mmCIF file of C-alpha atoms and ligand atoms in Angstrom:
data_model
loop_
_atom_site.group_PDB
_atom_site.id
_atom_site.type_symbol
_atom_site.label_atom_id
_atom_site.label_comp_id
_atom_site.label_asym_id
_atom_site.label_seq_id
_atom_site.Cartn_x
_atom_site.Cartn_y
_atom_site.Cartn_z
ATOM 1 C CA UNK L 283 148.110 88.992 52.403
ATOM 2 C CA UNK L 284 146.314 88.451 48.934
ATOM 3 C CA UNK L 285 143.554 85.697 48.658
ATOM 4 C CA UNK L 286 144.207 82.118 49.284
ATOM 5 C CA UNK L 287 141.244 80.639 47.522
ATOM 6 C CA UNK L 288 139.319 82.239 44.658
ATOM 7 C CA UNK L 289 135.732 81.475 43.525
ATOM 8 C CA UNK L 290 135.073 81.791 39.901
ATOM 9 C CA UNK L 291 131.522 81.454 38.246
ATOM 10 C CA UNK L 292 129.970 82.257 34.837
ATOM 11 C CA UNK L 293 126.553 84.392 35.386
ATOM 12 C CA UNK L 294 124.531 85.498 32.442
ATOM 13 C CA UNK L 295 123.804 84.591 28.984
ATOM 14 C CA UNK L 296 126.465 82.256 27.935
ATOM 15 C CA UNK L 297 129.242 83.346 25.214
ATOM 16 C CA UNK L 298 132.325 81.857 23.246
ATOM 17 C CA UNK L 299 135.322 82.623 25.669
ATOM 18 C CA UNK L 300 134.088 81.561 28.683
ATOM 19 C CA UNK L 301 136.277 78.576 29.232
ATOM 20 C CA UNK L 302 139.481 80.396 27.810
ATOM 21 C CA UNK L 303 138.571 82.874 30.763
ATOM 22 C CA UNK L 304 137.969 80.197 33.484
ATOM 23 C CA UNK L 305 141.600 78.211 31.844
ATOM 24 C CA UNK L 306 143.240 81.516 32.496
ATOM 25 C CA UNK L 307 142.111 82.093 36.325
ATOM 26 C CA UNK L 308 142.944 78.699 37.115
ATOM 27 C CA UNK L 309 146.333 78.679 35.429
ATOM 28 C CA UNK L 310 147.361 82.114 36.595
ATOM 29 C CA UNK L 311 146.122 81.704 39.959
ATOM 30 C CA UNK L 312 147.540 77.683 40.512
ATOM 31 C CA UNK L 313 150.313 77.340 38.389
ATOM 32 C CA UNK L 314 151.866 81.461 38.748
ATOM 33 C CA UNK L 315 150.901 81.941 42.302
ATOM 34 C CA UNK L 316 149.549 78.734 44.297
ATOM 35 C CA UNK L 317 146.645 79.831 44.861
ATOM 36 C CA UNK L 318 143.472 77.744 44.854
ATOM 37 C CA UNK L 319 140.342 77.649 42.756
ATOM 38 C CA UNK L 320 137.152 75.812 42.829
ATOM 39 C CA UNK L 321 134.256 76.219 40.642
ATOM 40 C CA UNK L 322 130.791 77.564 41.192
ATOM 41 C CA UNK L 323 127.903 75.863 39.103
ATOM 42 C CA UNK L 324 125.455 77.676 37.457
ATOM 43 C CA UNK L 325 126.090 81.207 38.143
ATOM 44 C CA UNK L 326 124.733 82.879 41.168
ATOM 45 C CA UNK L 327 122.314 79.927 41.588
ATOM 46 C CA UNK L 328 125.574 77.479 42.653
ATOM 47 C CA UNK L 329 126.355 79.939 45.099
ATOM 48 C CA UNK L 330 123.032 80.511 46.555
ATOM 49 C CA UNK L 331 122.477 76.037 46.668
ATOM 50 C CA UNK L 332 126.276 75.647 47.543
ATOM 51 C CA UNK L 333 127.045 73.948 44.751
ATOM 52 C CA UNK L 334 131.216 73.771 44.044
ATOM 53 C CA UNK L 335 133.580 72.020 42.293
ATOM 54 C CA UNK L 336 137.608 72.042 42.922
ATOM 55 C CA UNK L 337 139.222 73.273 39.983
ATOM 56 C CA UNK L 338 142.816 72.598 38.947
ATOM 57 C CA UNK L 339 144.733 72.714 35.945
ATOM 58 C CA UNK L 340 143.550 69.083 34.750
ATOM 59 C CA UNK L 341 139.910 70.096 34.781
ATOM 60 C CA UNK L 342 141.165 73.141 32.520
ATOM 61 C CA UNK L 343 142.920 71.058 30.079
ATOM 62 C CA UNK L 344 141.972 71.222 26.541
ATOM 63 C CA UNK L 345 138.852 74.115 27.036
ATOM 64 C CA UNK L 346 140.294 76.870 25.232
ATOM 65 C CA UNK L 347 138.664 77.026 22.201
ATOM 66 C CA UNK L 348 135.412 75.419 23.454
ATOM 67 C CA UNK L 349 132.021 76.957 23.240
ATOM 68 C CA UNK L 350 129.904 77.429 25.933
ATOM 69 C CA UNK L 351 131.099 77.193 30.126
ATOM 70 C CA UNK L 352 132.296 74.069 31.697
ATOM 71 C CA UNK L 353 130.668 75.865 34.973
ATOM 72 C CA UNK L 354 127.650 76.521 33.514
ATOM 73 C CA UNK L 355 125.489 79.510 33.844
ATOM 74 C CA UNK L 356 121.932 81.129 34.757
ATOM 75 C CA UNK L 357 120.364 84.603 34.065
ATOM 76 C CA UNK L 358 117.556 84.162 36.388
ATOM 77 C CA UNK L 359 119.459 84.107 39.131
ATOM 78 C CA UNK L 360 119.925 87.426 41.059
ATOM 79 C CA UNK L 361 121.229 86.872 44.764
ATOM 80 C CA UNK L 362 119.293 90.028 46.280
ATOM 81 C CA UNK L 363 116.058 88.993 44.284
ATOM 82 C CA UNK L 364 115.931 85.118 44.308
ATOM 83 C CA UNK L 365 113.189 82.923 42.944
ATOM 84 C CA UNK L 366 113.167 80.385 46.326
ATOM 85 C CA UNK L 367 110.465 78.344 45.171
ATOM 86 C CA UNK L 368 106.715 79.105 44.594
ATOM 87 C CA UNK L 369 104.175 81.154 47.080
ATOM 88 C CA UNK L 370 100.550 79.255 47.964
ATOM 89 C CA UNK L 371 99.082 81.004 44.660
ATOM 90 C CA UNK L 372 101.575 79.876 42.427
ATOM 91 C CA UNK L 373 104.016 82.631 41.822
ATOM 92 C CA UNK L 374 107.992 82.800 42.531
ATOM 93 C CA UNK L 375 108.509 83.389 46.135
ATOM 94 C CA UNK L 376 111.524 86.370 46.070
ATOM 95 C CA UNK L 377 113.903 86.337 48.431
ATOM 96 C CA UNK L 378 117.213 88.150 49.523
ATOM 97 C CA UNK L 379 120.273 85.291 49.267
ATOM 98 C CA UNK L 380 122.726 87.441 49.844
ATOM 99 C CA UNK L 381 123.606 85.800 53.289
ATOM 100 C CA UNK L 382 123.134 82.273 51.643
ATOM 101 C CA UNK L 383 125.641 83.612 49.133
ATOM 102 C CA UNK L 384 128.197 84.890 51.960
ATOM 103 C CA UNK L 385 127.699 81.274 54.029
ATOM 104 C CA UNK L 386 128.761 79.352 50.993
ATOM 105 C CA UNK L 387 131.548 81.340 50.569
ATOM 106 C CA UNK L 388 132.376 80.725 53.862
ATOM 107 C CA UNK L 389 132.378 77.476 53.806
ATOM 108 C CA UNK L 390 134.637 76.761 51.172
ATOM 109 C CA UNK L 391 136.850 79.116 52.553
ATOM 110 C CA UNK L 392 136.884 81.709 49.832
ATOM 111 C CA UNK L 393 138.357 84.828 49.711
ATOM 112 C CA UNK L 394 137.922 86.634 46.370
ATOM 113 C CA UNK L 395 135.258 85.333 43.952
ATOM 114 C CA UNK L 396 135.891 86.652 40.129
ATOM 115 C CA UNK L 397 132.414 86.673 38.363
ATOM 116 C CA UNK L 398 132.639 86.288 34.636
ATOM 117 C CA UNK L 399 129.199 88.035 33.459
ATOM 118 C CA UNK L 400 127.540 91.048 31.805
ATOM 119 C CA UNK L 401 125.504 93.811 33.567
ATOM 120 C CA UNK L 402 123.513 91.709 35.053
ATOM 121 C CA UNK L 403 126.316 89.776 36.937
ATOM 122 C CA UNK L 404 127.837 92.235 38.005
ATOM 123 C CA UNK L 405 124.593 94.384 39.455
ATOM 124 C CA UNK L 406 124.283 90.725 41.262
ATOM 125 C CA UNK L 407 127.845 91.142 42.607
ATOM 126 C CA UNK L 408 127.428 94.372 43.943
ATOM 127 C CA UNK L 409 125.212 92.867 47.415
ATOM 128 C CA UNK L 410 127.940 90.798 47.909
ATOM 129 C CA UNK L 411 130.562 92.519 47.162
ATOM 130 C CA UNK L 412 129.339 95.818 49.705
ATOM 131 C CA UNK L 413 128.794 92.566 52.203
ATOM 132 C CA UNK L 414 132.517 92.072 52.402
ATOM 133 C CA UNK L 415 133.870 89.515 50.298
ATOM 134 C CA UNK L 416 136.627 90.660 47.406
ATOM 135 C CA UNK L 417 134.748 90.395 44.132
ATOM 136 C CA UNK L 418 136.186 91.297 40.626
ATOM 137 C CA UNK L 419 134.515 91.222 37.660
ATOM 138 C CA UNK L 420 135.160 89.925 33.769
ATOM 139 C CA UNK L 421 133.050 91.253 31.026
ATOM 140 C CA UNK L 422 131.517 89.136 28.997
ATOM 141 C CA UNK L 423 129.041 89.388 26.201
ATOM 142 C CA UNK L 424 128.386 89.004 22.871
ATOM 143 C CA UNK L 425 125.963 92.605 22.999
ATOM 144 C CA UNK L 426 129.098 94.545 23.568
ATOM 145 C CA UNK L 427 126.791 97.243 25.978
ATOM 146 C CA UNK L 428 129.316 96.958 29.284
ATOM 147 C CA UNK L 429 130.263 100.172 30.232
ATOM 148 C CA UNK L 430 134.052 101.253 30.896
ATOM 149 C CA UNK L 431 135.644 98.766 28.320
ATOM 150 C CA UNK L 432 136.166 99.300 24.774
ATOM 151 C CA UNK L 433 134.964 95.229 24.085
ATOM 152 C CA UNK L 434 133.829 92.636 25.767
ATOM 153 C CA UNK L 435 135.271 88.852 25.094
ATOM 154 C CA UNK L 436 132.318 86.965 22.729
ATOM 155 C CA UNK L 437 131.291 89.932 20.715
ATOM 156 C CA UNK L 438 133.709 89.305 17.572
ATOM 157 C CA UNK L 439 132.547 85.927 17.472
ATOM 158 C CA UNK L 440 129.220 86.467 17.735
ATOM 159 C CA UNK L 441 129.676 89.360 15.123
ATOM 160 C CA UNK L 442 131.472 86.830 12.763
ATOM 161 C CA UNK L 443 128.590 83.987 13.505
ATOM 162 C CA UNK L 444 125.929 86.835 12.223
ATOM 163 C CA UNK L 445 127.885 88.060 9.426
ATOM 164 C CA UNK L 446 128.286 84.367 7.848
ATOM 165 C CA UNK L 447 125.133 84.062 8.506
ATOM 166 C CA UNK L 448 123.684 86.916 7.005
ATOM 167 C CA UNK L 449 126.031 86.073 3.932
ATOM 168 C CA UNK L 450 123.680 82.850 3.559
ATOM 169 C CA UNK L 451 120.699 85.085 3.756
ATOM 170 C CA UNK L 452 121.945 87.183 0.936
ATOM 171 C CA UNK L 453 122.499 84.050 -1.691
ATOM 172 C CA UNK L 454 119.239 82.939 -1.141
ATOM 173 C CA UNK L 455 117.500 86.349 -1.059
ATOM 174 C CA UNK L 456 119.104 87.248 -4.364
ATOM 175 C CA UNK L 457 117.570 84.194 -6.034
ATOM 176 C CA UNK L 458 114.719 84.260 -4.928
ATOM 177 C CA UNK L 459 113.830 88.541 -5.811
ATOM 178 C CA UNK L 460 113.025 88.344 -1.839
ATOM 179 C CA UNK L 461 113.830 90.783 0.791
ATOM 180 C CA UNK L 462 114.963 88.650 3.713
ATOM 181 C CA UNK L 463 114.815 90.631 7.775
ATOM 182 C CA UNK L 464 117.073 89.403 9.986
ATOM 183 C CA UNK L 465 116.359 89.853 13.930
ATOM 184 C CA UNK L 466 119.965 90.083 15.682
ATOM 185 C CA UNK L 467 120.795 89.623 19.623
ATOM 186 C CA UNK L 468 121.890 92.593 21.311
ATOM 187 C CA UNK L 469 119.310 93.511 23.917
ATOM 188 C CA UNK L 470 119.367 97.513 23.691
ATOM 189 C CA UNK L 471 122.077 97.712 21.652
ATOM 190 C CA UNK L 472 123.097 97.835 18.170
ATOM 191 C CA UNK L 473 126.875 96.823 17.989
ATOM 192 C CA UNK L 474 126.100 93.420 16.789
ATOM 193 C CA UNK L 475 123.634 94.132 14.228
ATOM 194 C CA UNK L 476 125.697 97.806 13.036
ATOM 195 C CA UNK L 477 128.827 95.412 13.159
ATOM 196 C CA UNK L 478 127.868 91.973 11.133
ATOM 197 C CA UNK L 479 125.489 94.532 8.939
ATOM 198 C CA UNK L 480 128.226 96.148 7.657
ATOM 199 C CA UNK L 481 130.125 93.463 7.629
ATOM 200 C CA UNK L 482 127.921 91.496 5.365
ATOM 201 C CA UNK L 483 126.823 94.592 3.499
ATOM 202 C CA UNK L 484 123.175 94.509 4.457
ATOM 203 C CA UNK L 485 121.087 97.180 2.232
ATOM 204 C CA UNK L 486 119.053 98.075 5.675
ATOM 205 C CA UNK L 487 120.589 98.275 9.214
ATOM 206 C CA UNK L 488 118.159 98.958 12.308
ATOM 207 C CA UNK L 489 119.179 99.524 15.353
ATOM 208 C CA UNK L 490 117.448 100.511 18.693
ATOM 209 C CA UNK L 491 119.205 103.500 18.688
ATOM 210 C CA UNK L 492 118.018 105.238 15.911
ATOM 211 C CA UNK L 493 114.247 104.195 15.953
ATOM 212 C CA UNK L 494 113.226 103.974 11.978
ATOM 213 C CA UNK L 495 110.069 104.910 9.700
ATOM 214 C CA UNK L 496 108.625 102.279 8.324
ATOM 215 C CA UNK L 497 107.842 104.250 5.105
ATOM 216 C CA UNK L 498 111.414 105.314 4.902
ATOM 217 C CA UNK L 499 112.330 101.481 4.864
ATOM 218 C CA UNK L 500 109.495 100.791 2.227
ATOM 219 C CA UNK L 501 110.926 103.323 -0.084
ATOM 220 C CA UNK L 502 114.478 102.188 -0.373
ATOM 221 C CA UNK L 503 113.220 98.631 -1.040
ATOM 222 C CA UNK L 504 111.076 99.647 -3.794
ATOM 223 C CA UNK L 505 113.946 102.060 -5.494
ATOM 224 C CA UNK L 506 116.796 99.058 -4.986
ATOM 225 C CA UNK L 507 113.979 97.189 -7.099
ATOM 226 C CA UNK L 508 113.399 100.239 -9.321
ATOM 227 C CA UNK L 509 117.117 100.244 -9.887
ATOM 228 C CA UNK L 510 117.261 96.460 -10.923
ATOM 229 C CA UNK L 511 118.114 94.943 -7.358
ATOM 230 C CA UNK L 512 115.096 92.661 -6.885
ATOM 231 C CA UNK L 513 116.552 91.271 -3.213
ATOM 232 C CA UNK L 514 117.149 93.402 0.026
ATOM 233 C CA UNK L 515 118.749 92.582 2.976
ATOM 234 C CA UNK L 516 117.473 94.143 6.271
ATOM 235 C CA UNK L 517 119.834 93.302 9.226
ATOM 236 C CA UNK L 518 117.387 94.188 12.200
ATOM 237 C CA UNK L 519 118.175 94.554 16.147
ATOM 238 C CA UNK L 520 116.081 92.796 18.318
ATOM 239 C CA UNK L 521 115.906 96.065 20.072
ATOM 240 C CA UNK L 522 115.141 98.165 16.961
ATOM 241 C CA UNK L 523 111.690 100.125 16.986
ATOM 242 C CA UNK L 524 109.495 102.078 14.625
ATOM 243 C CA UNK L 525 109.625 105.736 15.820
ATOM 244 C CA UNK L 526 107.200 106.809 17.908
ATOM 245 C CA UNK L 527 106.380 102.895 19.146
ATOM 246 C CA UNK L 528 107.619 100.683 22.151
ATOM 247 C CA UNK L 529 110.411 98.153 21.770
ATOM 248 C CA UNK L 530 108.472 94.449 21.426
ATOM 249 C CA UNK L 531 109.118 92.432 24.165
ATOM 250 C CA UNK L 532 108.684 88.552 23.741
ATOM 251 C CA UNK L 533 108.800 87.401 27.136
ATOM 252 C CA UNK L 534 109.084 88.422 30.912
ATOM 253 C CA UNK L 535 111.612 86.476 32.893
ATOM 254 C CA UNK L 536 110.836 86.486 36.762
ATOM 255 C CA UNK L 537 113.471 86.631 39.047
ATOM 256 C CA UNK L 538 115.989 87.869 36.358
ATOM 257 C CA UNK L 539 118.206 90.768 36.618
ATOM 258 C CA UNK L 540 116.667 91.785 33.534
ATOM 259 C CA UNK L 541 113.385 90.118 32.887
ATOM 260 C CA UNK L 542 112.175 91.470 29.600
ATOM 261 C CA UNK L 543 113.354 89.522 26.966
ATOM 262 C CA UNK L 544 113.084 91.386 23.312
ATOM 263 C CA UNK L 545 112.381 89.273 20.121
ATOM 264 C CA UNK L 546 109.494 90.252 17.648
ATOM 265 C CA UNK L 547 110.568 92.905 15.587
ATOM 266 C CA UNK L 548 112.246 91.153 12.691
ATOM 267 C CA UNK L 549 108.348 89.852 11.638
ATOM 268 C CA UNK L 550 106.605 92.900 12.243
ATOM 269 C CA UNK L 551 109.475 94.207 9.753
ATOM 270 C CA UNK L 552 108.798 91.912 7.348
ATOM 271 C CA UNK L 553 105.139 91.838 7.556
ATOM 272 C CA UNK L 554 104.981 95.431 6.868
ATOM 273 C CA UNK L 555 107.224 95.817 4.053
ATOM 274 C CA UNK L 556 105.689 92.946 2.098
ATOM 275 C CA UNK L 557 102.436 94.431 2.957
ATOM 276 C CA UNK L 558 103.688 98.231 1.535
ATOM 277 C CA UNK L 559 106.150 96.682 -1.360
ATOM 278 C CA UNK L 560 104.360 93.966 -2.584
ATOM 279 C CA UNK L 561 107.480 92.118 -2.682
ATOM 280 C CA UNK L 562 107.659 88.687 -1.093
ATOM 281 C CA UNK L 563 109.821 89.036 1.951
ATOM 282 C CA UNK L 564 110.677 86.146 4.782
ATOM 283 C CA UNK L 565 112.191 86.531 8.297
ATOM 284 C CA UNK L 566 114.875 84.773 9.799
ATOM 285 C CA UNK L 567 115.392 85.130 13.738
ATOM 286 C CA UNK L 568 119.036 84.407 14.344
ATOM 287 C CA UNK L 569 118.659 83.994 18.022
ATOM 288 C CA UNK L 570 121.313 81.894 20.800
ATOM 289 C CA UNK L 571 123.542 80.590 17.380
ATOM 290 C CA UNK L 572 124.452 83.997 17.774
ATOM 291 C CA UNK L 573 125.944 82.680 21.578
ATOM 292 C CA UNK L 574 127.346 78.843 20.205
ATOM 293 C CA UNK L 575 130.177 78.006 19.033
ATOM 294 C CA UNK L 576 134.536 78.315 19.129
ATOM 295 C CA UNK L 577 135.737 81.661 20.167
ATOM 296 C CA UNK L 578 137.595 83.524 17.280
ATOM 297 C CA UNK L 579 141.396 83.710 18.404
ATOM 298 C CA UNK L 580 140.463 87.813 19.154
ATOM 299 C CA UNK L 581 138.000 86.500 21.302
ATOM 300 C CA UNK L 582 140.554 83.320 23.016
ATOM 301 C CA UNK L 583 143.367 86.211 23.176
ATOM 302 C CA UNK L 584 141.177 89.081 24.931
ATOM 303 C CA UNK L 585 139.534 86.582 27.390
ATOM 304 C CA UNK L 586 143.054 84.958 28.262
ATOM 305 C CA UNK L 587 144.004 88.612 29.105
ATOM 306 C CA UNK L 588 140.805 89.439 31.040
ATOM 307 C CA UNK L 589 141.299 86.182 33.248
ATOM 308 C CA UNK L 590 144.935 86.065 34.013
ATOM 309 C CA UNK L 591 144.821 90.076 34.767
ATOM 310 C CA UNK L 592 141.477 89.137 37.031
ATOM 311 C CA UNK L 593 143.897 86.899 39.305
ATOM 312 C CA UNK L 594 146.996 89.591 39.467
ATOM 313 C CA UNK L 595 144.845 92.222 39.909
ATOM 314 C CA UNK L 596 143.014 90.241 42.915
ATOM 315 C CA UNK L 597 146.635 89.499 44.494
ATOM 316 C CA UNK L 598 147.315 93.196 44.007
ATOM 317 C CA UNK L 599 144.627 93.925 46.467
ATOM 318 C CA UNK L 600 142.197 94.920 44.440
ATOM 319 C CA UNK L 601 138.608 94.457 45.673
ATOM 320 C CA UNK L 602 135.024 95.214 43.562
ATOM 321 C CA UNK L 603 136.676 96.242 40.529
ATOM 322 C CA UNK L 604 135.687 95.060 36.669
ATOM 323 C CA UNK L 605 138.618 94.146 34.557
ATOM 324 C CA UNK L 606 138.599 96.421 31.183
ATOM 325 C CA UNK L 607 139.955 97.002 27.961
ATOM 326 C CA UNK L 608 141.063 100.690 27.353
ATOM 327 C CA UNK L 609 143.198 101.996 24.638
ATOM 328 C CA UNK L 610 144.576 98.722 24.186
ATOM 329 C CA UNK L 611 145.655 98.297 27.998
ATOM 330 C CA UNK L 612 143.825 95.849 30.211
ATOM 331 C CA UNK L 613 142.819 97.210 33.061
ATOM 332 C CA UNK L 614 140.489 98.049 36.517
ATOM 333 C CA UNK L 615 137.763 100.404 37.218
ATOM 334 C CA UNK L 616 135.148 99.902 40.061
ATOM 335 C CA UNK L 617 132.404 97.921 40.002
ATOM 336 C CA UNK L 618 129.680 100.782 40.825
ATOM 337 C CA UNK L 619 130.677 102.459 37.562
ATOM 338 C CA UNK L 620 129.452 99.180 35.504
ATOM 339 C CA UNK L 621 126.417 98.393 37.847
ATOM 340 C CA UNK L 622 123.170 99.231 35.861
ATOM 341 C CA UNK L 623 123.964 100.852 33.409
ATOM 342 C CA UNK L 624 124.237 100.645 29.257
ATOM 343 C CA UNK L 625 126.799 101.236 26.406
ATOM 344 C CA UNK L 626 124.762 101.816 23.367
ATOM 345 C CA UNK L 627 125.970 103.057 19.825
ATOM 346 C CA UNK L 628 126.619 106.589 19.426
ATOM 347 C CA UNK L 629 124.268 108.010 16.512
ATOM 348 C CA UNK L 630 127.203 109.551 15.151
ATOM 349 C CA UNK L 631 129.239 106.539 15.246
ATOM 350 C CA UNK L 632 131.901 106.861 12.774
ATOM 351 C CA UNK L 633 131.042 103.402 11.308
ATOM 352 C CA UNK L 634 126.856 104.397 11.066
ATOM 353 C CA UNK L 635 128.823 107.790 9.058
ATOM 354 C CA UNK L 636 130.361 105.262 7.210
ATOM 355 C CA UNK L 637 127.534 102.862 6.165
ATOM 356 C CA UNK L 638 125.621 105.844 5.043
ATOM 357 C CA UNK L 639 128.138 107.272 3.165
ATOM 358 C CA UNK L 640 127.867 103.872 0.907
ATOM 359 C CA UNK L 641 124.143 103.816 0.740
ATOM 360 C CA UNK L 642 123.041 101.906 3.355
ATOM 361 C CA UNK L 643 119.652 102.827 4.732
ATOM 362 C CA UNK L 644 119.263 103.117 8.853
ATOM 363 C CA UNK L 645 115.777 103.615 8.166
ATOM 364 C CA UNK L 646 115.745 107.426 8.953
ATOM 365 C CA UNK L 647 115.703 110.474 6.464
HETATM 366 O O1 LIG D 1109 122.631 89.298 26.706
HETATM 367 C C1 LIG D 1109 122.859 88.258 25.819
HETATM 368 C C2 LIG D 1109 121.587 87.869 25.098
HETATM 369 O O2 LIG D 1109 121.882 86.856 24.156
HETATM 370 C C3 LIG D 1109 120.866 89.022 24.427
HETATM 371 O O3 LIG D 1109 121.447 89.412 23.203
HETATM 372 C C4 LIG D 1109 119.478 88.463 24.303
HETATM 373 O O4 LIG D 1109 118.521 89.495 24.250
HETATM 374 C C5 LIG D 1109 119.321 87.657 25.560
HETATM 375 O O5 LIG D 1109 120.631 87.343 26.018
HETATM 376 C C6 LIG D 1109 118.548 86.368 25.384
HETATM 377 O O6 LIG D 1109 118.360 85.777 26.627
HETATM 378 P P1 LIG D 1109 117.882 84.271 26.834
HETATM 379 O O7 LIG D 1109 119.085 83.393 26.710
HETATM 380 O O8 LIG D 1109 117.302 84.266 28.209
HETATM 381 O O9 LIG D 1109 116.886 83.952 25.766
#
């Protein structure tokens, strides 16, 4: 017999789609199959402190196309690794939740959760899921770096959000004779930066996978001025680095799944080519509006399939597997395969081949 009651909770950075995702569990599971939901709060946190809400088809009503996640979220919350508190000297006491985790499950008589998240979520499922209880997984984020699925839900909006943005950068830049750096989301991938870069025809693009040379950037600046083009664009990963140099981390987050958090590089950028050019140059960091904000209908269709197909999959008996887009076809791989790992741009990415091929520097030779 499939599951009876289903657990769904939003771990992770947040992303436009959520709700459309949580709408279509709910629906598919209450309306297509009577099965019941309930809400977890907060991500992995509402599981650990038992906190849960029923959920039925009124309390999905009228989400679709909002921003954000009516569940709420954390990314500080790892069950294996939690922050309980603070030791005598200060610092986060670590525990292991998992059994916390499996009690409030219990409890509330669950027997399938589906955990809406990125890598991080679903590292945190993996404990639980190897403990017993039927997880599948939804991938969600707007840095697009989940293995085993050709996109995850949030990433076209958040692409869109930096390209208009980007297109505001460029007005102003032009009128100004500036060169304007951009610092994009994306952890240790490029896809959102390559993406809205392209998109918005930024002269520069940097990305973390192809770490740059400063002088290389310095030089096409100078000839775009040479030429007559007083203004540059640079559209610059968070995770982008100068050859030869370490990433530049902003903060460490205890207790995270992944505690370095990367945000920096966009000034040193700018610093150094106004330093080499002589040209005035400003930085914008784009930061969470990247994350706010209406899904694009992409992003409200692909996370309507992901949900619903989480819920038939689930009755189908299947148990720690991640819902994926392949070729166009939704469907399930196992969890493990996800679990820890990356999906970064390809240096030979056809659309990299592309940008180049229309002058845009990557900041390489
Ligand atoms: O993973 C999503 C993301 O927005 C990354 O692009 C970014 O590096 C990180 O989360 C920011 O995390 P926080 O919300 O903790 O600042």
């Amino acid at each position: 017999m499939g599951p009876r009651r289903i657990g769904v909770l939003t771990g992770g950075g947040d992303c436009p789609g959520l709700n459309a995702v949580i709408r279509a569990v709910v629906k598919t599971a209450t309306l297509g199959h009577g099965v019941e939901t309930v809400g977890i709060l907060d991500g992995y946190q509402g599981l650990v402190e038992d906190r849960v809400v029923p959920l039925d088809r009124d309390s999905v009503s009228g989400i679709l196309d909002q921003g954000g996640t009516i569940l709420g979220t954390n990314n500080r919350a790892a069950p294996a690794r939690y922050a309980d508190g603070t030791d005598a000297d200060g610092k986060p006491r670590i525990v292991d939740a998992t059994d916390r985790c499996l009690a409030t499950a219990q409890k509330h008589g669950l027997d399938a959760l589906v955990v809406i998240g990125g890598d991080g979520t679903m590292s945190c499922s993996a404990p639980i899921a190897q403990a017993g209880l039927p997880v599948i997984g939804v991938p969600k984020t707007i840095d697009n770096d989940l293995v085993g699925t050709d996109l995850t839900f949030g990433f076209t909006t958040a692409a869109s959000t930096a390209t208009e943005s980007l297109d505001r950068l460029h007005t102003t830049a032009e009128s100004h004779h500036r060169v304007i750096v951009c610092e994009l989301m994306g952890r240790n991938a490029g896809w959102l930066t390559l993406e809205s870069g392209v998109a918005s025809g930024a002269d520069v693009i940097l990305l973390p996978e192809l770490p740059f040379q400063p002088e290389v950037v310095c030089d096409f600046v100078q000839s775009r001025r040479a030429g007559g083009r007083g203004f540059s664009i640079v559209a610059c990963a968070e995770g982008a680095r100068i050859a030869g140099q370490e990433t530049v981390v902003a903060r460490r987050v205890q207790g995270s799944p992944d505690p370095i958090r990367l945000g920096g590089i966009g000034a040193l950028v700018a610093d150094l080519v106004e330093r080499e050019t002589g040209i005035e140059t400003r930085t914008t960091v784009l930061g969470h509006v990247q994350r706010g904000g209406a899904p694009v209908a992409a992003d409200r269709v692909l996370a309507t399939q992901f949900g619903h197909a989480a819920v038939e999959f689930l009755l189908q008996g299947a148990k720690n597997q991640v819902v994926v887009l392949r070729n166009g076809t939704i469907e399930h791989i196992d969890l493990m395969e996800v679990t820890g790992k990356q999906r970064l741009v390809p240096t030979d990415h056809p659309l990299i081949r592309a940008a180049r091929s229309i002058g845009t520097c990557f900041g390489v030779q």
